[in-house]
Amino acid sequence: MRKNIVAGNWKMNTTVAEGVQLAREVESAVKAAGELKCEVIVGVPFTHLTSVKQEINIVKLSAENCADHKSGAYTGEVSAAMVASTGAEYVILGHSERRGYYNETIEVLKEKVDLALANGLKVIFCCGESLDERKNGVHFDVIKKEIEGSLFHLGAEAFAKIVIAYEPIWAIGTGETATAEQAQEIHAFIRGLLAEKYGNQLAQDTTILYGGSCKPSNAAELFAKPDIDGGLIGGASLKAADFMGIVTAF
Ligand code: PEP
């Protein structure tokens, strides 16, 4: 049976001290909440990984990116091995901000996925269409291309370490959420793609998250859909109370 997950993506927010405080608050709220119906992850900047790791136990740790090279003369880059050495369990790859602002192509992401998996990290792989792509009716094609191009070279054993996050670009940080029906339609489509490629069992076992202006007020409706297994949360992950409002929406 697949796992439900609520993962925060802090992006380029908080100093180390602020991040440590936020992680502390999330960990203690999760502890106080008792048995939860989802795994809780915080995705934090590279600089915060080691310090945040000291503050969490139930909550799992994710990086927001890793390099597309193994090691060497790539000034300023952070490798998958470095991320793994902090105790992080996950890495977010393919976020639309990285695809858009840093030209991360399908091919580059394929390299990153391979390096992350080779270093024992699980991958939260983001995909999603722009508003123009949705208006032009090519959103299914875009998502198919992103998933096929960066993930479908993996064997089934490796693919079991992948979590997919559907994040329509038009809903990220805009306050505009995809309706639960729109999200469900895409999640079912993605699960269908996985079933075609890897068979129904693996498709049923894969966690597919929704991301895009998810907040305590809309999380329950989204998570009630059969193919929505949780959320990747940007803005609302920066306040422990809001984040917990989503975590407890299951
Ligand atoms: C994100 O960037 O992953 C995201 C979902 O952001 P927000 O929740 O702020 O829309």
PDB file of N, CA, C and O in Angstrom, residues 37-79:
ATOM      1  N   LYS A  37      -1.672  10.040   9.694  1.00  0.00           N
ATOM      2  CA  LYS A  37      -1.961   9.193   8.524  1.00  0.00           C
ATOM      3  C   LYS A  37      -1.009   9.481   7.372  1.00  0.00           C
ATOM      4  O   LYS A  37      -1.266   9.099   6.235  1.00  0.00           O
ATOM      5  N   CYS A  38       0.074  10.224   7.671  1.00  0.00           N
ATOM      6  CA  CYS A  38       1.024  10.519   6.590  1.00  0.00           C
ATOM      7  C   CYS A  38       2.433  10.667   7.149  1.00  0.00           C
ATOM      8  O   CYS A  38       2.608  10.932   8.337  1.00  0.00           O
ATOM      9  N   GLU A  39       3.405  10.489   6.253  1.00  0.00           N
ATOM     10  CA  GLU A  39       4.785  10.804   6.609  1.00  0.00           C
ATOM     11  C   GLU A  39       4.968  12.309   6.418  1.00  0.00           C
ATOM     12  O   GLU A  39       4.407  12.891   5.490  1.00  0.00           O
ATOM     13  N   VAL A  40       5.748  12.917   7.295  1.00  0.00           N
ATOM     14  CA  VAL A  40       5.972  14.364   7.218  1.00  0.00           C
ATOM     15  C   VAL A  40       7.443  14.616   6.881  1.00  0.00           C
ATOM     16  O   VAL A  40       8.340  14.048   7.503  1.00  0.00           O
ATOM     17  N   ILE A  41       7.659  15.457   5.880  1.00  0.00           N
ATOM     18  CA  ILE A  41       9.021  15.746   5.407  1.00  0.00           C
ATOM     19  C   ILE A  41       9.210  17.258   5.389  1.00  0.00           C
ATOM     20  O   ILE A  41       8.282  17.989   5.037  1.00  0.00           O
ATOM     21  N   VAL A  42      10.407  17.716   5.757  1.00  0.00           N
ATOM     22  CA  VAL A  42      10.718  19.127   5.509  1.00  0.00           C
ATOM     23  C   VAL A  42      11.834  19.208   4.466  1.00  0.00           C
ATOM     24  O   VAL A  42      12.873  18.567   4.611  1.00  0.00           O
ATOM     25  N   GLY A  43      11.595  19.976   3.427  1.00  0.00           N
ATOM     26  CA  GLY A  43      12.583  20.210   2.372  1.00  0.00           C
ATOM     27  C   GLY A  43      13.230  21.557   2.648  1.00  0.00           C
ATOM     28  O   GLY A  43      12.539  22.575   2.669  1.00  0.00           O
ATOM     29  N   VAL A  44      14.524  21.544   2.895  1.00  0.00           N
ATOM     30  CA  VAL A  44      15.187  22.749   3.415  1.00  0.00           C
ATOM     31  C   VAL A  44      16.408  23.097   2.554  1.00  0.00           C
ATOM     32  O   VAL A  44      16.945  22.242   1.851  1.00  0.00           O
ATOM     33  N   PRO A  45      16.877  24.358   2.648  1.00  0.00           N
ATOM     34  CA  PRO A  45      18.074  24.738   1.891  1.00  0.00           C
ATOM     35  C   PRO A  45      19.299  23.908   2.317  1.00  0.00           C
ATOM     36  O   PRO A  45      19.364  23.432   3.451  1.00  0.00           O
ATOM     37  N   PHE A  46      20.254  23.787   1.413  1.00  0.00           N
ATOM     38  CA  PHE A  46      21.472  23.003   1.690  1.00  0.00           C
ATOM     39  C   PHE A  46      22.118  23.406   3.012  1.00  0.00           C
ATOM     40  O   PHE A  46      22.573  22.572   3.779  1.00  0.00           O
ATOM     41  N   THR A  47      22.181  24.725   3.223  1.00  0.00           N
ATOM     42  CA  THR A  47      22.882  25.252   4.408  1.00  0.00           C
ATOM     43  C   THR A  47      22.240  24.793   5.709  1.00  0.00           C
ATOM     44  O   THR A  47      22.871  24.857   6.764  1.00  0.00           O
ATOM     45  N   HIS A  48      20.968  24.367   5.649  1.00  0.00           N
ATOM     46  CA  HIS A  48      20.218  24.036   6.857  1.00  0.00           C
ATOM     47  C   HIS A  48      20.201  22.537   7.169  1.00  0.00           C
ATOM     48  O   HIS A  48      19.782  22.130   8.251  1.00  0.00           O
ATOM     49  N   LEU A  49      20.617  21.728   6.202  1.00  0.00           N
ATOM     50  CA  LEU A  49      20.380  20.284   6.324  1.00  0.00           C
ATOM     51  C   LEU A  49      20.932  19.700   7.633  1.00  0.00           C
ATOM     52  O   LEU A  49      20.216  19.036   8.377  1.00  0.00           O
ATOM     53  N   THR A  50      22.209  19.966   7.887  1.00  0.00           N
ATOM     54  CA  THR A  50      22.848  19.341   9.052  1.00  0.00           C
ATOM     55  C   THR A  50      22.227  19.823  10.354  1.00  0.00           C
ATOM     56  O   THR A  50      21.971  19.017  11.260  1.00  0.00           O
ATOM     57  N   SER A  51      21.958  21.116  10.445  1.00  0.00           N
ATOM     58  CA  SER A  51      21.386  21.648  11.695  1.00  0.00           C
ATOM     59  C   SER A  51      19.955  21.176  11.896  1.00  0.00           C
ATOM     60  O   SER A  51      19.563  20.821  13.005  1.00  0.00           O
ATOM     61  N   VAL A  52      19.174  21.181  10.814  1.00  0.00           N
ATOM     62  CA  VAL A  52      17.772  20.753  10.940  1.00  0.00           C
ATOM     63  C   VAL A  52      17.710  19.277  11.313  1.00  0.00           C
ATOM     64  O   VAL A  52      16.868  18.852  12.106  1.00  0.00           O
ATOM     65  N   LYS A  53      18.632  18.505  10.767  1.00  0.00           N
ATOM     66  CA  LYS A  53      18.662  17.057  11.065  1.00  0.00           C
ATOM     67  C   LYS A  53      18.735  16.801  12.576  1.00  0.00           C
ATOM     68  O   LYS A  53      18.143  15.841  13.087  1.00  0.00           O
ATOM     69  N   GLN A  54      19.447  17.670  13.299  1.00  0.00           N
ATOM     70  CA  GLN A  54      19.585  17.504  14.757  1.00  0.00           C
ATOM     71  C   GLN A  54      18.252  17.705  15.482  1.00  0.00           C
ATOM     72  O   GLN A  54      18.089  17.275  16.618  1.00  0.00           O
ATOM     73  N   GLU A  55      17.333  18.406  14.849  1.00  0.00           N
ATOM     74  CA  GLU A  55      16.080  18.793  15.514  1.00  0.00           C
ATOM     75  C   GLU A  55      14.938  17.830  15.254  1.00  0.00           C
ATOM     76  O   GLU A  55      13.880  17.960  15.854  1.00  0.00           O
ATOM     77  N   ILE A  56      15.125  16.927  14.289  1.00  0.00           N
ATOM     78  CA  ILE A  56      13.982  16.112  13.884  1.00  0.00           C
ATOM     79  C   ILE A  56      14.268  14.625  14.062  1.00  0.00           C
ATOM     80  O   ILE A  56      15.422  14.190  14.013  1.00  0.00           O
ATOM     81  N   ASN A  57      13.196  13.912  14.248  1.00  0.00           N
ATOM     82  CA  ASN A  57      13.316  12.481  14.447  1.00  0.00           C
ATOM     83  C   ASN A  57      12.175  11.791  13.703  1.00  0.00           C
ATOM     84  O   ASN A  57      12.394  11.018  12.781  1.00  0.00           O
ATOM     85  N   ILE A  58      10.941  12.179  14.041  1.00  0.00           N
ATOM     86  CA  ILE A  58       9.783  11.625  13.322  1.00  0.00           C
ATOM     87  C   ILE A  58       9.717  12.254  11.934  1.00  0.00           C
ATOM     88  O   ILE A  58       9.433  11.599  10.939  1.00  0.00           O
ATOM     89  N   VAL A  59       9.956  13.538  11.889  1.00  0.00           N
ATOM     90  CA  VAL A  59       9.914  14.274  10.621  1.00  0.00           C
ATOM     91  C   VAL A  59      11.152  13.908   9.807  1.00  0.00           C
ATOM     92  O   VAL A  59      12.252  13.799  10.349  1.00  0.00           O
ATOM     93  N   LYS A  60      10.959  13.703   8.506  1.00  0.00           N
ATOM     94  CA  LYS A  60      12.070  13.318   7.626  1.00  0.00           C
ATOM     95  C   LYS A  60      12.633  14.541   6.911  1.00  0.00           C
ATOM     96  O   LYS A  60      11.939  15.550   6.742  1.00  0.00           O
ATOM     97  N   LEU A  61      13.877  14.388   6.471  1.00  0.00           N
ATOM     98  CA  LEU A  61      14.604  15.533   5.906  1.00  0.00           C
ATOM     99  C   LEU A  61      14.790  15.381   4.395  1.00  0.00           C
ATOM    100  O   LEU A  61      15.130  14.309   3.901  1.00  0.00           O
ATOM    101  N   SER A  62      14.591  16.504   3.698  1.00  0.00           N
ATOM    102  CA  SER A  62      14.821  16.519   2.244  1.00  0.00           C
ATOM    103  C   SER A  62      15.646  17.736   1.864  1.00  0.00           C
ATOM    104  O   SER A  62      15.507  18.807   2.459  1.00  0.00           O
ATOM    105  N   ALA A  63      16.481  17.563   0.833  1.00  0.00           N
ATOM    106  CA  ALA A  63      17.107  18.713   0.186  1.00  0.00           C
ATOM    107  C   ALA A  63      16.164  19.189  -0.916  1.00  0.00           C
ATOM    108  O   ALA A  63      15.204  18.488  -1.269  1.00  0.00           O
ATOM    109  N   GLU A  64      16.447  20.354  -1.462  1.00  0.00           N
ATOM    110  CA  GLU A  64      15.576  20.926  -2.498  1.00  0.00           C
ATOM    111  C   GLU A  64      16.158  20.746  -3.898  1.00  0.00           C
ATOM    112  O   GLU A  64      15.546  21.157  -4.891  1.00  0.00           O
ATOM    113  N   ASN A  65      17.362  20.152  -3.956  1.00  0.00           N
ATOM    114  CA  ASN A  65      18.065  20.040  -5.231  1.00  0.00           C
ATOM    115  C   ASN A  65      19.337  19.239  -4.989  1.00  0.00           C
ATOM    116  O   ASN A  65      19.729  19.033  -3.834  1.00  0.00           O
ATOM    117  N   CYS A  66      19.974  18.775  -6.045  1.00  0.00           N
ATOM    118  CA  CYS A  66      21.356  18.290  -5.955  1.00  0.00           C
ATOM    119  C   CYS A  66      21.980  18.457  -7.335  1.00  0.00           C
ATOM    120  O   CYS A  66      21.281  18.740  -8.309  1.00  0.00           O
ATOM    121  N   ALA A  67      23.289  18.297  -7.399  1.00  0.00           N
ATOM    122  CA  ALA A  67      24.016  18.542  -8.651  1.00  0.00           C
ATOM    123  C   ALA A  67      23.777  17.427  -9.667  1.00  0.00           C
ATOM    124  O   ALA A  67      23.384  16.313  -9.316  1.00  0.00           O
ATOM    125  N   ASP A  68      24.063  17.744 -10.920  1.00  0.00           N
ATOM    126  CA  ASP A  68      23.950  16.735 -11.988  1.00  0.00           C
ATOM    127  C   ASP A  68      25.306  16.119 -12.310  1.00  0.00           C
ATOM    128  O   ASP A  68      25.460  15.479 -13.343  1.00  0.00           O
ATOM    129  N   HIS A  69      26.288  16.343 -11.440  1.00  0.00           N
ATOM    130  CA  HIS A  69      27.594  15.695 -11.581  1.00  0.00           C
ATOM    131  C   HIS A  69      27.942  15.047 -10.249  1.00  0.00           C
ATOM    132  O   HIS A  69      27.482  15.479  -9.197  1.00  0.00           O
ATOM    133  N   LYS A  70      28.806  14.046 -10.363  1.00  0.00           N
ATOM    134  CA  LYS A  70      29.131  13.261  -9.178  1.00  0.00           C
ATOM    135  C   LYS A  70      29.971  14.049  -8.173  1.00  0.00           C
ATOM    136  O   LYS A  70      29.674  14.100  -6.978  1.00  0.00           O
ATOM    137  N   SER A  71      31.058  14.664  -8.683  1.00  0.00           N
ATOM    138  CA  SER A  71      31.953  15.440  -7.816  1.00  0.00           C
ATOM    139  C   SER A  71      32.915  16.198  -8.717  1.00  0.00           C
ATOM    140  O   SER A  71      32.906  15.996  -9.935  1.00  0.00           O
ATOM    141  N   GLY A  72      33.727  17.046  -8.134  1.00  0.00           N
ATOM    142  CA  GLY A  72      34.781  17.692  -8.919  1.00  0.00           C
ATOM    143  C   GLY A  72      34.625  19.191  -9.035  1.00  0.00           C
ATOM    144  O   GLY A  72      34.071  19.853  -8.161  1.00  0.00           O
ATOM    145  N   ALA A  73      35.128  19.724 -10.143  1.00  0.00           N
ATOM    146  CA  ALA A  73      35.267  21.173 -10.305  1.00  0.00           C
ATOM    147  C   ALA A  73      33.956  21.808 -10.766  1.00  0.00           C
ATOM    148  O   ALA A  73      33.797  22.187 -11.929  1.00  0.00           O
ATOM    149  N   TYR A  74      33.010  21.888  -9.867  1.00  0.00           N
ATOM    150  CA  TYR A  74      31.699  22.498 -10.137  1.00  0.00           C
ATOM    151  C   TYR A  74      31.396  23.466  -8.997  1.00  0.00           C
ATOM    152  O   TYR A  74      30.553  23.204  -8.132  1.00  0.00           O
ATOM    153  N   THR A  75      32.146  24.547  -8.995  1.00  0.00           N
ATOM    154  CA  THR A  75      32.084  25.504  -7.883  1.00  0.00           C
ATOM    155  C   THR A  75      30.644  25.879  -7.524  1.00  0.00           C
ATOM    156  O   THR A  75      29.862  26.249  -8.400  1.00  0.00           O
ATOM    157  N   GLY A  76      30.339  25.759  -6.256  1.00  0.00           N
ATOM    158  CA  GLY A  76      29.027  26.170  -5.765  1.00  0.00           C
ATOM    159  C   GLY A  76      27.979  25.085  -5.815  1.00  0.00           C
ATOM    160  O   GLY A  76      26.876  25.265  -5.283  1.00  0.00           O
ATOM    161  N   GLU A  77      28.291  23.981  -6.439  1.00  0.00           N
ATOM    162  CA  GLU A  77      27.295  22.899  -6.534  1.00  0.00           C
ATOM    163  C   GLU A  77      27.367  21.986  -5.304  1.00  0.00           C
ATOM    164  O   GLU A  77      28.389  21.913  -4.611  1.00  0.00           O
ATOM    165  N   VAL A  78      26.301  21.269  -5.059  1.00  0.00           N
ATOM    166  CA  VAL A  78      26.205  20.345  -3.923  1.00  0.00           C
ATOM    167  C   VAL A  78      25.771  18.983  -4.471  1.00  0.00           C
ATOM    168  O   VAL A  78      24.707  18.864  -5.086  1.00  0.00           O
ATOM    169  N   SER A  79      26.625  17.989  -4.265  1.00  0.00           N
ATOM    170  CA  SER A  79      26.359  16.678  -4.882  1.00  0.00           C
ATOM    171  C   SER A  79      25.327  15.871  -4.098  1.00  0.00           C
ATOM    172  O   SER A  79      25.066  16.143  -2.914  1.00  0.00           O
TER     173      SER A  79
END
